[in-house]
Coordinates of C-alpha atoms and ligand atoms in Angstrom, one line a residue:
M1 CA -67.2 58.1 -57.8
S2 CA -64.5 59.7 -60.4
K3 CA -65.2 63.3 -60.9
Q4 CA -66.3 62.1 -65.0
T5 CA -69.2 59.7 -63.4
D6 CA -70.6 62.2 -61.4
S7 CA -71.0 65.4 -64.1
F8 CA -72.3 62.3 -67.0
Y9 CA -74.6 61.5 -64.7
N10 CA -75.8 65.3 -63.9
K11 CA -75.9 65.9 -67.5
F12 CA -77.3 61.9 -67.8
S13 CA -80.5 63.1 -65.9
F14 CA -82.1 65.3 -68.3
F15 CA -82.5 61.1 -70.8
Y16 CA -83.1 59.4 -67.9
P17 CA -86.4 59.3 -68.0
L18 CA -86.1 57.6 -71.2
V19 CA -84.6 54.6 -69.8
D20 CA -86.4 54.0 -67.3
V21 CA -89.2 53.1 -69.2
F22 CA -87.8 49.8 -69.5
L23 CA -86.9 48.6 -65.6
K24 CA -90.6 49.3 -65.0
S25 CA -91.6 45.9 -65.0
Q26 CA -88.4 45.1 -63.2
K27 CA -88.7 47.6 -60.4
K28 CA -92.5 46.2 -59.6
V29 CA -91.3 42.9 -59.0
L30 CA -88.4 44.3 -57.0
F31 CA -91.1 46.5 -54.9
A32 CA -93.5 43.4 -54.2
H33 CA -90.7 41.6 -52.4
I34 CA -89.2 44.9 -50.9
N35 CA -93.2 45.7 -49.6
S36 CA -93.4 41.9 -48.3
L37 CA -90.8 42.7 -45.9
P38 CA -91.9 43.9 -42.6
D39 CA -91.3 47.1 -41.5
G40 CA -87.6 48.7 -41.5
H41 CA -85.5 50.9 -42.2
L42 CA -83.9 51.0 -45.8
L43 CA -81.3 52.6 -47.6
E44 CA -80.7 53.1 -51.0
I45 CA -77.7 54.0 -52.8
G46 CA -78.3 55.0 -56.2
V47 CA -81.0 56.4 -56.5
G48 CA -81.1 57.8 -59.9
N49 CA -84.1 60.4 -60.6
G50 CA -86.8 59.6 -58.0
S51 CA -89.6 57.7 -59.8
H52 CA -89.8 54.4 -58.4
F53 CA -90.2 56.4 -54.6
G54 CA -94.6 56.1 -54.9
L55 CA -93.5 52.0 -54.8
Y56 CA -92.4 52.7 -51.4
K57 CA -94.9 51.5 -49.6
K58 CA -93.7 51.3 -46.0
H59 CA -90.1 51.4 -44.7
R60 CA -88.3 54.8 -43.9
V61 CA -85.9 55.4 -46.5
I62 CA -82.2 57.2 -46.6
G63 CA -81.3 57.6 -50.2
I64 CA -78.8 58.6 -51.3
D65 CA -76.9 59.1 -54.4
T66 CA -73.7 61.7 -55.9
S67 CA -74.9 63.2 -58.9
A68 CA -76.2 66.3 -57.2
A69 CA -78.9 66.5 -61.1
M70 CA -80.1 63.1 -60.4
L71 CA -81.3 64.4 -56.8
N72 CA -83.1 67.3 -57.8
A73 CA -85.1 64.7 -60.2
A74 CA -85.4 63.4 -57.0
R75 CA -86.9 65.2 -54.7
K76 CA -90.4 65.9 -56.5
H77 CA -90.4 62.4 -56.1
C78 CA -89.8 62.6 -52.7
N79 CA -92.6 61.5 -49.4
E80 CA -92.3 62.0 -45.8
R81 CA -91.3 58.5 -45.4
I82 CA -88.3 59.3 -47.8
Q83 CA -84.5 61.4 -46.9
L84 CA -82.5 61.9 -49.6
L85 CA -78.7 63.3 -49.0
E86 CA -75.4 64.0 -51.1
M87 CA -73.4 60.9 -50.3
N88 CA -70.7 58.6 -52.2
G89 CA -72.0 54.5 -51.4
E90 CA -68.2 53.6 -51.7
S91 CA -67.6 55.1 -48.1
L92 CA -71.0 55.0 -47.0
L93 CA -70.8 58.7 -43.6
F94 CA -73.3 55.9 -40.9
E95 CA -72.8 54.3 -38.3
D96 CA -71.9 49.7 -38.1
E97 CA -75.5 48.2 -38.9
K98 CA -77.9 50.5 -39.0
F99 CA -80.3 49.2 -41.5
D100 CA -82.4 46.2 -41.9
Y101 CA -82.2 46.8 -46.3
V102 CA -80.5 48.6 -48.5
V103 CA -81.4 49.0 -52.0
L104 CA -79.0 48.6 -54.9
S105 CA -81.0 49.3 -58.6
H106 CA -79.4 49.5 -62.2
V107 CA -75.8 51.1 -59.3
I108 CA -73.6 47.8 -59.2
A109 CA -72.1 48.0 -62.7
V110 CA -71.7 51.5 -62.3
V111 CA -70.0 52.3 -60.2
D112 CA -65.7 52.4 -59.2
H113 CA -65.1 50.1 -57.1
P114 CA -67.5 47.6 -57.1
E115 CA -65.7 45.8 -54.4
Q116 CA -65.4 49.2 -52.2
L117 CA -69.2 49.2 -52.4
L118 CA -70.4 45.1 -51.4
N119 CA -67.9 45.7 -47.9
Q120 CA -69.8 49.0 -47.2
V121 CA -73.1 47.6 -46.9
W122 CA -71.9 44.5 -45.3
R123 CA -70.9 47.2 -42.4
V124 CA -74.8 49.4 -42.8
L125 CA -75.8 46.4 -43.0
K126 CA -77.9 44.9 -39.2
P127 CA -76.7 40.5 -39.1
H128 CA -79.3 39.2 -41.5
G129 CA -80.3 42.5 -42.4
Q130 CA -81.4 41.8 -47.0
L131 CA -78.9 42.9 -50.2
F132 CA -81.4 43.4 -52.6
I133 CA -79.2 43.8 -56.5
L134 CA -80.6 44.4 -59.4
N135 CA -78.9 44.9 -62.0
H136 CA -77.8 42.8 -65.9
F137 CA -75.7 39.8 -66.0
T138 CA -73.2 39.1 -68.2
P139 CA -74.8 35.4 -69.9
P140 CA -73.4 32.2 -70.0
N141 CA -74.3 31.9 -73.4
W142 CA -75.2 34.3 -76.9
L143 CA -75.3 37.5 -74.9
G144 CA -71.6 37.7 -73.5
Y145 CA -70.6 37.9 -76.7
I146 CA -72.4 40.6 -76.5
D147 CA -71.9 42.5 -73.8
G148 CA -67.9 42.4 -74.4
A149 CA -68.5 43.6 -77.9
F150 CA -69.8 47.0 -75.9
Q151 CA -67.1 46.9 -73.6
Q152 CA -66.1 50.2 -75.3
V153 CA -68.8 51.6 -75.9
S154 CA -70.0 51.7 -71.8
K155 CA -67.2 52.7 -70.5
M156 CA -68.9 55.8 -72.1
L157 CA -71.6 55.4 -70.7
H158 CA -70.3 54.8 -67.3
F159 CA -71.0 51.2 -66.8
R160 CA -69.7 48.4 -67.3
S161 CA -71.0 46.1 -70.2
V162 CA -69.6 42.8 -69.2
F163 CA -70.6 42.1 -65.4
H164 CA -70.2 39.0 -62.9
I165 CA -71.4 39.2 -59.4
H166 CA -68.8 36.2 -58.8
Q167 CA -65.7 38.3 -59.4
I168 CA -66.8 40.7 -56.8
A169 CA -65.0 39.4 -53.6
A170 CA -67.3 40.8 -51.2
I171 CA -70.1 39.4 -52.1
K172 CA -68.9 36.1 -50.3
N173 CA -70.5 37.9 -46.6
F174 CA -73.9 37.3 -48.1
T175 CA -76.1 34.2 -48.8
L176 CA -78.3 34.4 -51.3
L177 CA -81.7 33.8 -50.6
K178 CA -83.6 34.0 -53.8
H179 CA -82.1 34.2 -57.9
L180 CA -85.1 35.8 -60.5
N181 CA -84.7 36.0 -63.9
F182 CA -86.3 38.4 -66.3
G183 CA -87.1 37.2 -69.5
A184 CA -87.0 34.9 -71.9
A185 CA -82.9 35.6 -71.6
S186 CA -82.1 35.8 -67.8
Y187 CA -79.8 39.0 -68.5
F188 CA -81.8 41.6 -66.2
K189 CA -81.6 39.5 -62.4
L190 CA -82.9 40.3 -59.5
L191 CA -80.9 38.8 -56.3
I192 CA -81.6 39.2 -52.6
Y193 CA -79.0 38.3 -50.5
Q194 CA -78.8 38.2 -46.3
K195 CA -75.8 39.3 -44.2
R196 CA -73.8 36.8 -42.7
Ligands
LIG1 C1 -78.0 54.0 -63.8 S1 -78.9 55.0 -62.2 C2 -79.8 53.9 -61.7 C3 -80.4 55.2 -61.2 C4 -81.7 53.5 -59.5 N1 -80.8 53.3 -59.1 C5 -82.9 53.2 -60.8 O1 -83.3 52.0 -60.8 O2 -83.5 53.9 -62.1 C6 -76.9 54.9 -61.6 C7 -77.4 55.5 -60.4 O3 -76.8 55.8 -59.4 C8 -74.9 56.7 -58.3 N2 -74.5 56.6 -58.8 C9 -73.2 55.9 -59.3 N3 -71.8 56.1 -58.8 C10 -72.6 56.5 -57.1 C11 -71.7 56.2 -56.0 N4 -70.9 56.1 -55.8 N5 -72.6 55.9 -54.8 C12 -74.0 56.8 -55.1 N6 -74.7 56.5 -56.5 C13 -73.7 56.5 -57.6 C14 -75.5 58.0 -60.3 O4 -75.8 59.2 -60.1 C15 -76.9 56.9 -60.9 O5 -77.8 58.1 -60.4

C-alpha cells in the first residue's frame, strides 16, 4: 500500500463509523454465509475499524490492515478468536495454503495492486478454499457513467470508483460459486469464489 493511502486511512479512521452505517446490511448477508460454513482458519484483509467482528460466530480469524489507526480502532472490537496484525495484503507473510477462507470487504478497489492481492490470496488459500469479495462493481448500466464521472474524486478518496472484477487476470484462478446482488441497481455485490 502506498504511504498516501496509509496516511489517508489513518486520518479517515475517525469518520469511518459514518461510512459503516451504510455497509451494515450487506455485511449481515456476508456473515450469514460465512457463519454457515464449517469451522476453519479465516484471513480478513483490510479489516478497517473492526466494528463487524461481533458478526464472526465461530471461525478463528486473523485480521490484517496497513493502517495503524484502523487497527487501533479494531482492537476495541476484538475477542479471543480474532488476532490482529499490521500487514500488507499485497505481500502476505503467511505460508502457502494456510487459510480455509479469505474475506475482502470493500478492500479490492482500495489496494494499489489488486492483481498482486489476488495472487497472494490464491497462494495462502488451501486447495478449494473460499474467497469472499464484498464490494461495489461498476455495472453495465447508467450507474457506470456515474462511476466514470466520479473517478477523479474517488482517486482523492483512495479508491477506484470504476471497478470491473474481470479486468483482474488473477480472478481466473478462482471459480465463481455464488453471486449475490444488493438492491435493485445491483451496484454492490457479494461474490463467493473457490480456489481452483
Ligand atoms: C474501505 S476500508 C474497508 C474496511 C472494512 N473491511 C469494511 O468492510 O468496512 C479499506 C481498508 O483496507 C485497508 N487497506 C488498504 N490497502 C491495504 C492493503 N494493501 N493491505 C491491507 N489493508 C489495506 C485500509 O487501511 C482500510 O482499513
